[in-house]
Structure formats: structure tokens, C-alpha cells
mmCIF file of C-alpha atoms and ligand atoms in Angstrom:
data_model
loop_
_atom_site.group_PDB
_atom_site.id
_atom_site.type_symbol
_atom_site.label_atom_id
_atom_site.label_comp_id
_atom_site.label_asym_id
_atom_site.label_seq_id
_atom_site.Cartn_x
_atom_site.Cartn_y
_atom_site.Cartn_z
ATOM 1 C CA MET A 102 52.957 62.432 223.933
ATOM 2 C CA PRO A 103 51.909 59.279 221.750
ATOM 3 C CA ASN A 104 53.831 57.205 219.365
ATOM 4 C CA SER A 105 57.015 56.252 221.013
ATOM 5 C CA THR A 106 58.934 53.158 219.908
ATOM 6 C CA VAL A 107 61.626 51.332 221.810
ATOM 7 C CA CYS A 108 64.200 49.413 219.732
ATOM 8 C CA LEU A 109 66.030 46.507 221.729
ATOM 9 C CA SER A 110 69.290 45.830 220.137
ATOM 10 C CA PHE A 111 71.652 42.982 221.123
ATOM 11 C CA ASP A 112 75.317 43.096 219.825
ATOM 12 C CA PHE A 113 75.969 39.233 219.792
ATOM 13 C CA ASP A 114 79.747 39.726 219.881
ATOM 14 C CA ALA A 115 80.678 36.392 221.619
ATOM 15 C CA LEU A 116 84.491 35.763 221.026
ATOM 16 C CA SER A 117 85.008 38.454 218.488
ATOM 17 C CA VAL A 118 84.972 41.300 220.934
ATOM 18 C CA TRP A 119 88.014 39.648 223.136
ATOM 19 C CA LEU A 120 89.982 38.556 220.134
ATOM 20 C CA ALA A 121 89.858 42.453 218.807
ATOM 21 C CA TYR A 122 91.601 43.416 221.969
ATOM 22 C CA ASP A 123 95.306 42.972 222.240
ATOM 23 C CA ARG A 124 94.958 40.737 225.291
ATOM 24 C CA VAL A 125 93.620 37.470 224.293
ATOM 25 C CA THR A 126 93.329 34.838 226.866
ATOM 26 C CA PRO A 127 91.286 31.779 227.325
ATOM 27 C CA ALA A 128 89.420 32.925 230.505
ATOM 28 C CA MET A 129 88.478 36.070 228.444
ATOM 29 C CA LEU A 130 87.060 34.220 225.519
ATOM 30 C CA ASN A 131 85.157 32.109 227.845
ATOM 31 C CA ARG A 132 83.501 35.301 229.149
ATOM 32 C CA GLY A 133 82.537 35.761 225.478
ATOM 33 C CA GLU A 134 81.071 32.409 225.153
ATOM 34 C CA TYR A 135 78.787 33.084 228.164
ATOM 35 C CA GLY A 136 76.846 35.255 225.672
ATOM 36 C CA ALA A 137 76.081 32.250 223.320
ATOM 37 C CA ARG A 138 75.729 29.718 226.167
ATOM 38 C CA VAL A 139 73.486 31.638 228.503
ATOM 39 C CA GLY A 140 72.884 35.337 227.304
ATOM 40 C CA VAL A 141 71.146 34.628 223.977
ATOM 41 C CA PRO A 142 68.682 31.706 225.203
ATOM 42 C CA ARG A 143 67.695 34.013 228.207
ATOM 43 C CA ILE A 144 67.200 36.986 225.914
ATOM 44 C CA LEU A 145 65.047 34.889 223.575
ATOM 45 C CA GLU A 146 62.860 33.661 226.461
ATOM 46 C CA LEU A 147 62.149 37.029 227.622
ATOM 47 C CA LEU A 148 61.471 38.444 224.337
ATOM 48 C CA GLY A 149 59.378 35.410 223.581
ATOM 49 C CA ARG A 150 57.211 35.850 226.890
ATOM 50 C CA HIS A 151 56.623 39.662 225.889
ATOM 51 C CA GLY A 152 56.135 39.002 222.086
ATOM 52 C CA LEU A 153 58.607 41.447 221.261
ATOM 53 C CA LYS A 154 60.986 41.437 217.956
ATOM 54 C CA ALA A 155 64.357 42.964 218.480
ATOM 55 C CA THR A 156 67.515 43.393 216.366
ATOM 56 C CA PHE A 157 70.473 41.440 216.678
ATOM 57 C CA PHE A 158 73.912 42.713 215.359
ATOM 58 C CA VAL A 159 75.846 39.550 214.800
ATOM 59 C CA PRO A 160 79.621 39.622 213.687
ATOM 60 C CA GLY A 161 80.382 36.998 210.989
ATOM 61 C CA HIS A 162 82.838 35.508 213.130
ATOM 62 C CA THR A 163 80.106 34.835 215.782
ATOM 63 C CA VAL A 164 77.713 33.442 212.934
ATOM 64 C CA GLU A 165 80.431 30.864 212.115
ATOM 65 C CA SER A 166 81.511 30.047 215.822
ATOM 66 C CA PHE A 167 77.917 29.559 217.048
ATOM 67 C CA PRO A 168 75.495 28.662 214.216
ATOM 68 C CA ALA A 169 72.955 27.041 216.469
ATOM 69 C CA GLU A 170 72.610 30.070 218.598
ATOM 70 C CA THR A 171 72.357 32.324 215.479
ATOM 71 C CA ASP A 172 69.754 30.183 214.125
ATOM 72 C CA SER A 173 67.609 30.187 217.318
ATOM 73 C CA ILE A 174 67.775 33.936 216.784
ATOM 74 C CA LEU A 175 66.322 33.777 213.463
ATOM 75 C CA ALA A 176 63.767 31.018 214.194
ATOM 76 C CA ALA A 177 62.469 33.254 216.732
ATOM 77 C CA GLY A 178 61.664 35.902 213.980
ATOM 78 C CA HIS A 179 64.402 38.577 215.056
ATOM 79 C CA GLU A 180 66.167 40.849 212.804
ATOM 80 C CA ILE A 181 69.866 39.980 212.038
ATOM 81 C CA ALA A 182 71.815 42.894 211.130
ATOM 82 C CA HIS A 183 75.561 43.285 210.102
ATOM 83 C CA HIS A 184 78.257 44.061 212.818
ATOM 84 C CA SER A 185 81.554 43.355 210.791
ATOM 85 C CA TYR A 186 83.309 40.025 210.553
ATOM 86 C CA ALA A 187 85.999 40.218 213.178
ATOM 87 C CA HIS A 188 84.825 43.128 215.116
ATOM 88 C CA ILE A 189 87.904 45.076 214.342
ATOM 89 C CA ASP A 190 87.566 48.850 215.271
ATOM 90 C CA PRO A 191 87.308 50.405 211.688
ATOM 91 C CA SER A 192 88.958 53.572 212.745
ATOM 92 C CA GLY A 193 92.178 51.674 213.042
ATOM 93 C CA GLN A 194 91.645 49.728 209.613
ATOM 94 C CA VAL A 195 93.241 50.667 206.427
ATOM 95 C CA ALA A 196 90.392 51.167 203.504
ATOM 96 C CA ASP A 197 91.153 47.492 201.759
ATOM 97 C CA GLU A 198 90.925 45.754 205.204
ATOM 98 C CA GLU A 199 87.659 47.459 206.160
ATOM 99 C CA ARG A 200 86.216 46.682 202.731
ATOM 100 C CA ALA A 201 87.305 43.125 202.848
ATOM 101 C CA ASP A 202 86.007 42.350 206.495
ATOM 102 C CA MET A 203 82.748 44.288 205.721
ATOM 103 C CA GLU A 204 82.209 42.293 202.406
ATOM 104 C CA ARG A 205 83.105 38.894 204.093
ATOM 105 C CA ALA A 206 80.658 39.494 206.999
ATOM 106 C CA TRP A 207 78.104 40.186 204.169
ATOM 107 C CA ALA A 208 78.698 36.921 202.647
ATOM 108 C CA VAL A 209 78.511 35.064 205.966
ATOM 109 C CA LEU A 210 75.097 36.601 206.606
ATOM 110 C CA GLU A 211 73.937 35.712 203.035
ATOM 111 C CA ARG A 212 74.949 31.893 203.317
ATOM 112 C CA LEU A 213 72.666 32.150 206.305
ATOM 113 C CA GLY A 214 69.717 33.554 204.223
ATOM 114 C CA VAL A 215 69.879 37.038 205.605
ATOM 115 C CA GLN A 216 70.093 40.145 203.541
ATOM 116 C CA PRO A 217 71.178 42.311 206.300
ATOM 117 C CA ARG A 218 69.229 45.716 206.268
ATOM 118 C CA GLY A 219 71.349 47.417 209.086
ATOM 119 C CA PHE A 220 74.928 48.166 210.269
ATOM 120 C CA ARG A 221 76.628 48.844 213.531
ATOM 121 C CA SER A 222 80.030 49.778 213.894
ATOM 122 C CA PRO A 223 81.846 47.040 216.087
ATOM 123 C CA SER A 224 83.534 49.927 218.147
ATOM 124 C CA ALA A 225 81.135 52.575 218.013
ATOM 125 C CA ASP A 226 83.709 54.472 215.682
ATOM 126 C CA LEU A 227 84.042 55.065 212.202
ATOM 127 C CA SER A 228 86.760 55.303 209.711
ATOM 128 C CA PRO A 229 86.709 58.086 206.943
ATOM 129 C CA ILE A 230 85.124 55.706 204.650
ATOM 130 C CA THR A 231 82.698 53.761 206.768
ATOM 131 C CA LEU A 232 79.685 55.504 205.876
ATOM 132 C CA GLU A 233 80.354 55.452 202.210
ATOM 133 C CA LEU A 234 80.935 51.626 202.434
ATOM 134 C CA VAL A 235 77.591 51.601 204.373
ATOM 135 C CA GLU A 236 75.721 53.428 201.349
ATOM 136 C CA GLU A 237 77.830 51.412 198.764
ATOM 137 C CA LEU A 238 76.662 48.263 200.244
ATOM 138 C CA GLY A 239 72.990 49.169 200.012
ATOM 139 C CA PHE A 240 72.216 49.205 203.785
ATOM 140 C CA LEU A 241 69.023 50.782 204.661
ATOM 141 C CA TYR A 242 70.313 51.945 208.121
ATOM 142 C CA ASP A 243 73.478 52.445 210.155
ATOM 143 C CA SER A 244 73.094 52.468 214.140
ATOM 144 C CA SER A 245 76.585 53.772 215.269
ATOM 145 C CA LEU A 246 76.456 57.354 215.677
ATOM 146 C CA MET A 247 75.370 59.918 218.580
ATOM 147 C CA THR A 248 74.713 62.893 216.501
ATOM 148 C CA ASP A 249 70.930 62.866 217.633
ATOM 149 C CA ASP A 250 69.003 60.968 220.377
ATOM 150 C CA TYR A 251 65.376 60.150 219.826
ATOM 151 C CA ARG A 252 65.030 61.105 216.087
ATOM 152 C CA PRO A 253 66.141 58.901 212.983
ATOM 153 C CA PHE A 254 68.122 61.264 210.497
ATOM 154 C CA ARG A 255 70.332 61.137 207.301
ATOM 155 C CA PRO A 256 73.929 61.219 208.529
ATOM 156 C CA ARG A 257 76.585 63.210 206.303
ATOM 157 C CA ILE A 258 78.976 61.950 204.231
ATOM 158 C CA GLY A 259 82.354 63.815 203.445
ATOM 159 C CA ASP A 260 82.276 66.533 205.973
ATOM 160 C CA LYS A 261 85.686 68.474 205.921
ATOM 161 C CA VAL A 262 86.489 69.810 209.320
ATOM 162 C CA SER A 263 89.892 70.219 211.475
ATOM 163 C CA ARG A 264 91.207 72.367 214.276
ATOM 164 C CA GLU A 265 92.420 75.013 211.842
ATOM 165 C CA SER A 266 89.035 74.927 209.455
ATOM 166 C CA SER A 267 85.570 75.202 210.660
ATOM 167 C CA LEU A 268 82.923 72.630 209.645
ATOM 168 C CA VAL A 269 82.095 72.267 205.807
ATOM 169 C CA ARG A 270 79.053 69.930 205.587
ATOM 170 C CA GLY A 271 79.195 67.066 203.284
ATOM 171 C CA ARG A 272 76.235 65.497 201.424
ATOM 172 C CA GLU A 273 73.379 63.630 203.069
ATOM 173 C CA ALA A 274 73.671 59.966 203.044
ATOM 174 C CA ARG A 275 70.857 57.665 201.280
ATOM 175 C CA PHE A 276 70.478 55.635 204.248
ATOM 176 C CA TRP A 277 69.041 56.345 207.751
ATOM 177 C CA GLU A 278 70.697 56.876 211.099
ATOM 178 C CA LEU A 279 69.106 55.357 214.117
ATOM 179 C CA PRO A 280 71.286 56.777 216.685
ATOM 180 C CA MET A 281 72.800 55.093 219.723
ATOM 181 C CA CYS A 282 74.572 56.404 222.826
ATOM 182 C CA PHE A 283 76.917 55.145 225.505
ATOM 183 C CA GLU A 284 74.256 55.918 228.218
ATOM 184 C CA LEU A 285 71.889 53.345 226.775
ATOM 185 C CA ASP A 286 74.854 50.706 226.190
ATOM 186 C CA ASP A 287 74.970 47.970 228.849
ATOM 187 C CA TRP A 288 78.793 47.333 228.147
ATOM 188 C CA VAL A 289 79.647 50.852 229.450
ATOM 189 C CA HIS A 290 77.679 50.388 232.609
ATOM 190 C CA PHE A 291 78.363 46.942 233.631
ATOM 191 C CA GLN A 292 81.336 45.055 232.014
ATOM 192 C CA PHE A 293 84.236 45.138 234.151
ATOM 193 C CA ASN A 294 87.712 44.305 232.461
ATOM 194 C CA PHE A 295 91.292 44.407 233.312
ATOM 195 C CA ASP A 296 92.916 45.419 230.215
ATOM 196 C CA PRO A 297 91.756 47.512 228.464
ATOM 197 C CA TYR A 298 90.563 48.528 231.941
ATOM 198 C CA ARG A 299 86.695 49.210 232.367
ATOM 199 C CA LYS A 300 85.291 49.958 235.797
ATOM 200 C CA GLY A 301 81.873 48.331 235.047
ATOM 201 C CA GLY A 302 79.999 46.812 237.996
ATOM 202 C CA ALA A 303 76.922 49.344 237.976
ATOM 203 C CA PRO A 304 73.885 48.291 240.046
ATOM 204 C CA PRO A 305 70.898 47.505 237.718
ATOM 205 C CA SER A 306 69.103 49.988 239.865
ATOM 206 C CA HIS A 307 71.447 52.918 238.705
ATOM 207 C CA VAL A 308 71.217 51.744 234.971
ATOM 208 C CA LEU A 309 67.336 51.537 235.060
ATOM 209 C CA GLU A 310 67.204 55.065 236.443
ATOM 210 C CA ILE A 311 68.971 56.206 233.378
ATOM 211 C CA TRP A 312 67.348 54.033 230.866
ATOM 212 C CA ARG A 313 63.746 54.724 232.283
ATOM 213 C CA ALA A 314 64.272 58.657 232.341
ATOM 214 C CA GLU A 315 65.625 58.559 229.027
ATOM 215 C CA PHE A 316 62.418 56.824 227.661
ATOM 216 C CA ASP A 317 60.074 59.181 230.078
ATOM 217 C CA PHE A 318 61.711 62.337 228.741
ATOM 218 C CA MET A 319 61.352 61.069 225.101
ATOM 219 C CA ASP A 320 57.777 59.868 225.596
ATOM 220 C CA GLU A 321 56.786 63.347 227.041
ATOM 221 C CA HIS A 322 58.871 65.709 224.752
ATOM 222 C CA VAL A 323 59.413 64.001 221.309
ATOM 223 C CA ASP A 324 56.385 62.845 219.146
ATOM 224 C CA GLY A 325 57.214 59.715 217.615
ATOM 225 C CA GLY A 326 60.376 59.363 219.180
ATOM 226 C CA VAL A 327 62.595 56.017 218.725
ATOM 227 C CA LEU A 328 64.600 54.920 221.817
ATOM 228 C CA THR A 329 67.751 52.511 220.637
ATOM 229 C CA VAL A 330 68.957 50.489 223.678
ATOM 230 C CA CYS A 331 72.424 48.875 222.857
ATOM 231 C CA MET A 332 72.988 45.557 224.894
ATOM 232 C CA HIS A 333 75.295 42.498 224.683
ATOM 233 C CA PRO A 334 74.140 38.808 225.430
ATOM 234 C CA GLN A 335 77.303 38.503 227.552
ATOM 235 C CA VAL A 336 76.409 41.511 229.765
ATOM 236 C CA ILE A 337 72.868 41.732 229.929
ATOM 237 C CA GLY A 338 72.371 37.994 230.184
ATOM 238 C CA ARG A 339 73.249 37.991 233.806
ATOM 239 C CA GLY A 340 70.349 37.347 236.147
ATOM 240 C CA HIS A 341 70.297 40.537 238.116
ATOM 241 C CA ARG A 342 70.708 42.538 234.544
ATOM 242 C CA ILE A 343 68.005 40.469 232.645
ATOM 243 C CA ALA A 344 65.684 41.144 235.564
ATOM 244 C CA MET A 345 66.331 44.805 235.012
ATOM 245 C CA LEU A 346 65.670 44.605 231.186
ATOM 246 C CA GLU A 347 62.381 42.940 232.079
ATOM 247 C CA THR A 348 61.432 45.801 234.516
ATOM 248 C CA PHE A 349 62.496 48.402 231.733
ATOM 249 C CA VAL A 350 60.348 46.799 229.040
ATOM 250 C CA GLU A 351 57.132 46.532 231.504
ATOM 251 C CA HIS A 352 57.883 50.256 232.083
ATOM 252 C CA CYS A 353 58.053 51.219 228.470
ATOM 253 C CA ALA A 354 54.986 48.889 227.639
ATOM 254 C CA GLY A 355 52.839 50.323 230.532
ATOM 255 C CA SER A 356 53.484 53.554 229.072
ATOM 256 C CA GLY A 357 52.082 52.522 225.585
ATOM 257 C CA ALA A 358 55.229 52.494 223.959
ATOM 258 C CA ARG A 359 55.430 49.962 220.722
ATOM 259 C CA PHE A 360 58.358 47.678 220.451
ATOM 260 C CA ALA A 361 59.997 47.368 216.938
ATOM 261 C CA SER A 362 63.389 45.891 215.347
ATOM 262 C CA LEU A 363 65.545 48.656 213.785
ATOM 263 C CA GLY A 364 64.752 47.286 210.477
ATOM 264 C CA GLU A 365 61.104 47.632 210.803
ATOM 265 C CA VAL A 366 61.502 51.362 211.930
ATOM 266 C CA ALA A 367 63.953 52.029 209.038
ATOM 267 C CA ALA A 368 61.523 50.580 206.526
ATOM 268 C CA ALA A 369 58.781 52.645 207.639
ATOM 269 C CA LEU A 370 60.476 56.219 207.356
HETATM 270 ZN ZN1 ZN B 550 80.131 44.332 219.225
#
């Protein structure tokens, strides 16, 4: 089936993801810096060689900590989108904290000359008000939910449901959802960690099998499908993994897929 689109997205978390954990140690922070020092240049080289445009979700904390690396993403013509300021899980924030963090990150991107079109939650989780904030701030799209897989849709705001009461649907949001999933997230497969414990360590052949099969199913069964792959420079940047990403890109391109940023896809809906 024709018209498949692949969106390569990179969450450039750098130090912020480690600072958001309870156990902040210098060695863990240095794992985050690997994303800036090695991951971003390696990804930009790969994207440039294949002539692909991608989306980078960059927390305000990363923009300010690694300005040269952030500039190199912009200079290469990629989309930069909103990924909070401090990478705190919004589901654990009170409303004022979440709003302040979102506005601070927006201001950092504006100083960079970026008017962000998209938002991705730093934890792939939401508070009860996150989607309202996304709409209020005027984003064109969100990419945090797993309600669908290959089809952009309008998420609902204001659902009511509990263990005792069945679902009462809220209204449709004014922005698009470009769904992501953990199966297409490199962190889940690859990133080992002590605390909080993450098994990680998957061989790239295993992940390539999943990603390729996701693309092939979509390409065969869903007309105009959009496959959103979520990666992190500090994870996918390792040699054995970036080689896998290139194999995946070549597979999708060989099947006739087009590659686009999430912003481009949302703007054309
Ligand atoms: Zn992140």
C-alpha cells in the first residue's frame, strides 16, 4: 500500500532525564552528556548522508546546557519541538508547576528563534491538565499517546472514568496526536540502568526485527500510515545501534516510504 511516512524523532534529553531521577550521580550525568557529545553529531551525520529531515524534542535544560549542539540541529534544518524544561514527569506535578515548566521551556525555545509546533511529554505520561495546556499554548500536535498506532487523530480532553463509572468521553482537542509507542522507543529496549532498574541491553537485531515488522505491517495494511519512531541520542548514538538505525532507514526507503518531520506531517493534515 502506498503513501507510508516514517517520522524519525529524537528526544535530546542529555542531563535532564538523569536529573529527573531521584538518584543523581556524576557518572549518570555523564551518560546523558554522551548524547550531546557523540549521539547528536552521529545522528546528524546519518540524517545528512540520507537527506532526511527529523524532529528533535529538546528540553529547555538541554538547550541551555548544550547550545552548540542544539544550534547544529537547527543549522541542519531539523525541527525542534517542546519537551518540557526540566524533564519532570507531569503526572507527578501540581498544575502550577507543570504550567510554569511548560512556559519556561517555551520561552527558551523562543529565544532560540523556534516557535515550537509539537510537544512530547518527558515521561510518556500526562497529568489531568497536560492536554489542556498543550491546546492552550497553541501546539499543532502532541506525540505522547498510544491510543492509535499508524493514524494521526484528535485526542480527547476531559474524559471522565473511574473504577466505578464507565467512560464518559470528553471533547476533541484542536491539535493532532501523532502517536508513539514503547515498542518503537529505543530507551525501552536498549538503556540499562541501576536505579530505577531498566533491563536494557537488547541486541540491535532484536529491535530491528520489531521496527521493520511494524513498518512492513503498516505499509501493507494502512493507506497513508505514519510510523513515529522515538529515539534518544544518548541511546541510539552507540555504534551498534546507529548502524541498526541506518539499516532500518534503508529498509523503509527501499519500500518507497517518505521521511518527514512530525511538524510537516501535522501541518499537512
Ligand atoms: Zn525525554
